[in-house]
Amino acid sequence: MIDKTINIRKFTVAPDIIYSLIKAQAGTLAKSVGECIMNSVDAGATAINIVATQEKLIISDNGRGFRTREEIEQCFEVFGFDHQGVDRTFGQFGIGRAQLWNFCSTVWTTNSFRMDVDIKNKGLDYELIDGLPQQVGLVIEGRFYEPLSANDLFTFERECKELVKYVPIPVMLNGKRISKDSAKEKWTHDTPDAWIKIRETGDLFVYNLGFFVRRFPAYQIGCGGIVVTKPGVRLSLNMARNDILISECEVWKQIKPFLQHEAAGKSQRERMTTAKRNNMIHLFLAGELDTHTVKNAKLIQDVLGKYHVLSDIAPALLWGHKPISVAEPGNTLAEYIHRSKRGFIVTPSVLERFGAESVREFAEQIKRGMSGIYPWYKEAIPATFESFKDICTELSELRMPVPPDEWTKEEQATIATLNHVSRNILSVIDSDSNSGGLLTPRRIDLGVSDTAKAWTDGKNYITFDRKTISLAQKGIGGWQIILNVLIQEYLHANSQDGKSSQDDTFYQRYHGATVHGLENHIELLENAFIVYVNICRKKGVTINRRTIAGFDLLDGVLVDSVG
């Protein structure tokens, strides 16, 4: 007979498992900061501020923080603590705060406490200090284990904006608010569970209580758009909070069928295919299109790609208040004439749809169709120009300034950089006896031209064409071209009416500036590129990967936008 001993035991977790858990949860830096923001919301914060540089990170809020030593011992140093009976909007697992520890050492200051955590150097032992001066809310100060590259920082900022886009309280990142009040946004649908914006194409972005969860390709749901669950309506998510537990989530079981039903109805009501539009144009020219459709269907496309309702634009076009002409898509001057409302410009493909071989015939086709519905249009006399350049004879030089209020953010950043560079350009140009040493910095402006990359009066200003300015988005190579154009215009010191001659002396001096002055030229290029990236960041301009890669290649330093 063998005696048996039976014991009831509990499983325990080795320290290495905690390390693994921290690393497995820490997907990206932005995701880890998102977890901290969720904790701040759960702590009753009404404002959250984030400052991020390439070396450090600071997250501060005005919530409750950790109020007692017992809270710290139970909720800070214990992973997976019990949330039963605790009023928390997001906290479910008690491990989110640790994600940040994978990226940086952190100091947490709250009320009269400070916790110093550095798992890479000190392991799972942390320092707790009590009796400090009172700190409102919670402040997390992190020092990155490895400094971020410019690409890393831009990626973090972009992801962070996406993650907290609809968080109900103000979230500031480097001095700019990145969260919106969902209740004040425009939505296509307002249901008891969510605010919804349905789009026919694109991905569907889903936000749980304002925090981004995941995106669905349009083909999976039947539409694109945005879904933001309302306060108190929480989706059932996985532990990483990046997917919906579809089989368990009762909220999603209500939202998904609604999206599919509305998307199907929207498609039937609003989809205007090319074939359908061409058929309506055919009926219009045949006098068989009903008045309701003429007042609502967008059948005429302008040179900018925008469609217009016939009855909306016919009065101005057919009675000569707005001249009509044609131009190929992308023609800068034609687009300027159209934007400035000096004329109405269409593309050759529009003429083809209306069966017209000339602008005059196009206008007559519209006139004939409108006359079949509104007889008074028979007396209309449209103003037509086969060449759009004839609409504005004063623009015959094809060089026009663009008012600053029409500049895009990208153009503003590029012009601001060029004005900065313009103050230092003389170090590159050999001011020899041909210029008399009288070259002075010039103001840089924006314009449009279908012939010139830039032009100058030889003394006070240099105006860059929009197409040339757009090269700034091509990275270092684009900026090399822009600076070469800038040097050329500076060497036009004897210009009159924006026109300059290029003689042997000009080419000799240009060669000297770009070849013999190569070292100064390279330094100017690098400085311009670094300034440009920092201005873009300050203005909130989206920077492409090519530009960021060039910035890192130059070991560029991002200037802190705050502090």
Short mmCIF file of C-alpha atoms in Angstrom, two decimals, residues 150-411:
data_model
loop_
_atom_site.label_atom_id
_atom_site.label_comp_id
_atom_site.label_asym_id
_atom_site.label_seq_id
_atom_site.Cartn_x
_atom_site.Cartn_y
_atom_site.Cartn_z
CA ALA A 150 13.74 62.15 -37.49
CA ASN A 151 11.84 59.39 -39.27
CA ASP A 152 11.05 57.75 -35.92
CA LEU A 153 9.76 61.02 -34.47
CA PHE A 154 7.62 61.87 -37.49
CA THR A 155 6.20 58.35 -37.50
CA PHE A 156 5.39 58.66 -33.80
CA GLU A 157 3.64 62.00 -34.29
CA ARG A 158 1.61 60.69 -37.22
CA GLU A 159 0.57 57.50 -35.40
CA CYS A 160 -0.24 59.38 -32.22
CA LYS A 161 -2.56 61.74 -34.09
CA GLU A 162 -4.37 58.78 -35.60
CA LEU A 163 -4.64 56.93 -32.30
CA VAL A 164 -6.23 59.74 -30.27
CA LYS A 165 -8.03 61.63 -33.05
CA TYR A 166 -11.46 61.52 -31.38
CA VAL A 167 -10.51 61.35 -27.70
CA PRO A 168 -13.16 63.43 -25.87
CA ILE A 169 -10.68 65.57 -23.90
CA PRO A 170 -7.97 67.89 -25.26
CA VAL A 171 -4.73 66.06 -26.07
CA MET A 172 -1.81 68.30 -26.98
CA LEU A 173 1.29 67.08 -28.84
CA ASN A 174 4.23 69.48 -29.06
CA GLY A 175 1.98 72.46 -28.59
CA LYS A 176 -0.80 71.43 -31.02
CA ARG A 177 -4.12 69.82 -30.23
CA ILE A 178 -4.43 66.43 -31.93
CA SER A 179 -7.82 65.33 -30.59
CA LYS A 180 -11.29 66.42 -31.72
CA ASP A 181 -14.65 66.67 -30.01
CA SER A 182 -16.65 64.02 -31.85
CA ALA A 183 -19.96 65.58 -30.86
CA LYS A 184 -19.04 68.74 -32.82
CA GLU A 185 -17.93 66.98 -35.99
CA LYS A 186 -20.14 66.52 -39.06
CA TRP A 187 -21.37 62.95 -39.44
CA THR A 188 -23.57 61.25 -42.02
CA HIS A 189 -25.28 59.19 -39.28
CA ASP A 190 -25.82 59.57 -35.54
CA THR A 191 -26.90 56.32 -33.90
CA PRO A 192 -27.38 55.43 -30.20
CA ASP A 193 -24.06 53.54 -30.32
CA ALA A 194 -21.82 55.64 -32.54
CA TRP A 195 -21.12 58.65 -34.69
CA ILE A 196 -20.66 57.45 -38.26
CA LYS A 197 -19.38 58.96 -41.49
CA ILE A 198 -19.92 56.72 -44.52
CA ARG A 199 -17.81 57.07 -47.67
CA GLU A 200 -18.22 55.06 -50.85
CA THR A 201 -14.50 54.26 -51.12
CA GLY A 202 -11.46 54.02 -48.87
CA ASP A 203 -10.91 52.15 -45.63
CA LEU A 204 -13.25 52.17 -42.64
CA PHE A 205 -11.55 53.53 -39.49
CA VAL A 206 -13.01 52.32 -36.19
CA TYR A 207 -12.50 54.20 -32.90
CA ASN A 208 -13.42 52.85 -29.49
CA LEU A 209 -14.50 55.78 -27.29
CA GLY A 210 -12.31 58.04 -29.42
CA PHE A 211 -9.23 55.77 -29.57
CA PHE A 212 -8.27 54.15 -32.86
CA VAL A 213 -8.72 50.36 -32.92
CA ARG A 214 -8.28 49.20 -36.51
CA ARG A 215 -9.17 49.80 -40.13
CA PHE A 216 -11.25 47.57 -42.37
CA PRO A 217 -10.80 47.52 -46.18
CA ALA A 218 -13.97 48.86 -47.80
CA TYR A 219 -14.68 45.54 -49.50
CA GLN A 220 -15.05 43.80 -46.12
CA ILE A 221 -17.79 46.10 -44.84
CA GLY A 222 -19.18 47.53 -48.06
CA CYS A 223 -18.04 51.10 -47.42
CA GLY A 224 -15.28 53.30 -46.12
CA GLY A 225 -15.47 56.08 -43.55
CA ILE A 226 -15.24 56.54 -39.79
CA VAL A 227 -16.98 54.97 -36.79
CA VAL A 228 -16.55 56.46 -33.29
CA THR A 229 -18.40 54.79 -30.43
CA LYS A 230 -20.15 57.19 -28.07
CA PRO A 231 -19.36 57.74 -24.38
CA GLY A 232 -20.28 54.65 -22.40
CA VAL A 233 -20.41 52.43 -25.50
CA ARG A 234 -17.35 50.22 -25.48
CA LEU A 235 -16.28 47.70 -28.09
CA SER A 236 -14.99 44.30 -26.94
CA LEU A 237 -11.31 44.29 -27.88
CA ASN A 238 -8.36 41.92 -27.74
CA MET A 239 -5.59 42.48 -25.18
CA ALA A 240 -3.53 44.61 -27.59
CA ARG A 241 -6.62 46.79 -28.30
CA ASN A 242 -5.97 46.58 -32.05
CA ASP A 243 -8.86 44.34 -33.08
CA ILE A 244 -12.51 43.76 -32.27
CA LEU A 245 -13.62 40.46 -30.75
CA ILE A 246 -16.30 40.15 -33.39
CA SER A 247 -17.95 37.02 -32.01
CA GLU A 248 -18.28 38.58 -28.53
CA CYS A 249 -18.87 42.27 -29.22
CA GLU A 250 -22.58 43.07 -29.03
CA VAL A 251 -21.93 46.69 -30.02
CA TRP A 252 -20.20 45.73 -33.27
CA LYS A 253 -23.02 43.28 -34.01
CA GLN A 254 -25.30 46.34 -34.14
CA ILE A 255 -22.95 48.67 -36.01
CA LYS A 256 -21.75 46.39 -38.83
CA PRO A 257 -25.21 45.53 -40.29
CA PHE A 258 -26.17 49.22 -40.09
CA LEU A 259 -23.05 50.17 -42.09
CA GLN A 260 -23.72 47.53 -44.72
CA HIS A 261 -27.37 48.54 -45.09
CA GLU A 262 -26.65 52.26 -45.36
CA ALA A 263 -23.72 51.73 -47.72
CA ALA A 264 -25.91 49.72 -50.07
CA GLY A 265 -28.58 52.43 -50.05
CA LYS A 266 -26.05 55.21 -50.54
CA SER A 267 -24.52 53.39 -53.49
CA GLN A 268 -27.89 53.04 -55.18
CA ARG A 269 -28.84 56.68 -54.54
CA GLU A 270 -25.63 58.51 -55.27
CA ARG A 271 -23.29 56.55 -57.48
CA MET A 272 -22.70 58.39 -60.74
CA THR A 273 -20.63 56.26 -63.07
CA THR A 274 -18.96 57.61 -66.20
CA ALA A 275 -21.39 55.64 -68.33
CA LYS A 276 -24.39 57.05 -66.48
CA ARG A 277 -23.05 60.62 -66.73
CA ASN A 278 -22.40 60.25 -70.46
CA ASN A 279 -25.91 58.89 -70.93
CA MET A 280 -27.38 61.93 -69.14
CA ILE A 281 -25.34 64.26 -71.37
CA HIS A 282 -26.73 62.42 -74.41
CA LEU A 283 -30.30 62.85 -73.14
CA PHE A 284 -29.64 66.52 -72.38
CA LEU A 285 -28.40 67.22 -75.92
CA ALA A 286 -31.40 65.34 -77.31
CA GLY A 287 -33.77 67.47 -75.24
CA GLU A 288 -34.96 64.45 -73.25
CA LEU A 289 -33.47 65.22 -69.82
CA ASP A 290 -36.05 66.24 -67.23
CA THR A 291 -35.87 69.55 -65.34
CA HIS A 292 -35.20 67.87 -61.99
CA THR A 293 -32.05 66.19 -63.30
CA VAL A 294 -30.81 69.40 -64.95
CA LYS A 295 -31.11 71.09 -61.57
CA ASN A 296 -29.31 68.33 -59.66
CA ALA A 297 -27.01 66.21 -61.82
CA LYS A 298 -23.35 67.24 -61.97
CA LEU A 299 -22.49 66.77 -65.64
CA ILE A 300 -19.79 69.32 -66.51
CA GLN A 301 -16.24 68.85 -65.23
CA ASP A 302 -13.83 71.78 -65.02
CA VAL A 303 -10.06 71.76 -65.52
CA LEU A 304 -9.57 71.17 -61.77
CA GLY A 305 -11.61 67.97 -61.91
CA LYS A 306 -14.68 69.35 -60.12
CA TYR A 307 -18.16 68.57 -61.48
CA HIS A 308 -20.88 71.23 -61.78
CA VAL A 309 -24.67 71.20 -62.09
CA LEU A 310 -25.85 72.54 -65.46
CA SER A 311 -28.48 74.92 -64.12
CA ASP A 312 -25.97 76.38 -61.61
CA ILE A 313 -23.36 77.44 -64.14
CA ALA A 314 -25.42 78.00 -67.29
CA PRO A 315 -26.45 81.63 -66.49
CA ALA A 316 -22.86 82.84 -66.12
CA LEU A 317 -21.52 80.83 -69.05
CA LEU A 318 -24.24 81.35 -71.60
CA TRP A 319 -24.80 85.07 -71.01
CA GLY A 320 -21.11 85.88 -71.29
CA HIS A 321 -20.48 86.76 -67.65
CA LYS A 322 -17.75 84.12 -67.50
CA PRO A 323 -15.72 83.30 -70.64
CA ILE A 324 -15.42 79.63 -71.63
CA SER A 325 -12.24 77.98 -72.87
CA VAL A 326 -10.34 74.70 -72.91
CA ALA A 327 -6.94 73.50 -71.68
CA GLU A 328 -5.14 70.27 -70.95
CA PRO A 329 -5.25 69.06 -67.32
CA GLY A 330 -2.37 70.34 -65.21
CA ASN A 331 -1.82 73.58 -67.13
CA THR A 332 -0.81 75.99 -64.39
CA LEU A 333 -1.97 79.17 -66.11
CA ALA A 334 -5.34 77.69 -67.10
CA GLU A 335 -5.90 76.49 -63.56
CA TYR A 336 -5.05 79.95 -62.22
CA ILE A 337 -7.53 81.62 -64.61
CA HIS A 338 -10.21 79.17 -63.51
CA ARG A 339 -9.45 79.51 -59.77
CA SER A 340 -9.42 83.30 -59.99
CA LYS A 341 -12.87 83.10 -61.69
CA ARG A 342 -11.66 85.02 -64.74
CA GLY A 343 -13.02 82.22 -66.89
CA PHE A 344 -14.46 78.72 -66.90
CA ILE A 345 -11.95 76.22 -68.24
CA VAL A 346 -12.76 72.64 -69.26
CA THR A 347 -10.58 69.89 -70.68
CA PRO A 348 -10.69 68.46 -74.23
CA SER A 349 -12.33 65.30 -72.88
CA VAL A 350 -15.35 67.37 -71.78
CA LEU A 351 -15.74 68.73 -75.29
CA GLU A 352 -15.69 65.15 -76.57
CA ARG A 353 -18.48 64.11 -74.18
CA PHE A 354 -20.64 66.89 -75.57
CA GLY A 355 -19.78 65.98 -79.16
CA ALA A 356 -18.04 69.32 -79.76
CA GLU A 357 -14.89 69.98 -81.77
CA SER A 358 -14.42 73.54 -80.54
CA VAL A 359 -15.17 75.67 -77.49
CA ARG A 360 -17.78 77.60 -79.46
CA GLU A 361 -19.56 74.40 -80.48
CA PHE A 362 -19.42 73.21 -76.83
CA ALA A 363 -21.14 76.42 -75.67
CA GLU A 364 -23.75 76.10 -78.42
CA GLN A 365 -24.50 72.53 -77.35
CA ILE A 366 -25.17 73.68 -73.78
CA LYS A 367 -27.24 76.61 -75.08
CA ARG A 368 -29.37 74.33 -77.27
CA GLY A 369 -29.96 71.89 -74.41
CA MET A 370 -30.89 74.61 -71.92
CA SER A 371 -33.16 76.32 -74.48
CA GLY A 372 -35.24 73.14 -74.71
CA ILE A 373 -36.10 73.59 -71.02
CA TYR A 374 -35.85 77.35 -70.57
CA PRO A 375 -36.79 79.16 -73.84
CA TRP A 376 -35.11 82.44 -72.87
CA TYR A 377 -31.68 80.84 -73.32
CA LYS A 378 -32.24 81.06 -77.12
CA GLU A 379 -31.14 84.71 -76.92
CA ALA A 380 -27.99 83.98 -74.90
CA ILE A 381 -24.60 85.02 -76.28
CA PRO A 382 -21.79 83.06 -74.63
CA ALA A 383 -18.22 84.35 -74.63
CA THR A 384 -15.89 81.67 -75.96
CA PHE A 385 -12.13 81.56 -76.46
CA GLU A 386 -10.42 78.74 -78.31
CA SER A 387 -7.19 79.68 -76.52
CA PHE A 388 -7.53 80.25 -72.79
CA LYS A 389 -4.60 82.70 -72.92
CA ASP A 390 -6.83 85.13 -74.83
CA ILE A 391 -9.20 85.42 -71.86
CA CYS A 392 -6.76 87.68 -70.03
CA THR A 393 -4.60 89.63 -72.43
CA GLU A 394 -2.86 91.31 -69.49
CA LEU A 395 -1.55 87.88 -68.59
CA SER A 396 0.14 87.41 -71.95
CA GLU A 397 3.58 87.31 -70.28
CA LEU A 398 2.39 84.15 -68.49
CA ARG A 399 3.96 85.23 -65.22
CA MET A 400 1.59 86.03 -62.40
CA PRO A 401 1.99 86.31 -58.63
CA VAL A 402 -0.16 84.11 -56.40
CA PRO A 403 -1.59 85.95 -53.35
CA PRO A 404 -0.25 84.55 -50.04
CA ASP A 405 -3.76 83.61 -48.90
CA GLU A 406 -3.88 81.11 -51.79
CA TRP A 407 -0.61 79.35 -50.87
CA THR A 408 -0.87 75.81 -49.60
CA LYS A 409 0.87 74.87 -46.34
CA GLU A 410 3.54 73.04 -48.36
CA GLU A 411 4.15 76.16 -50.45
#
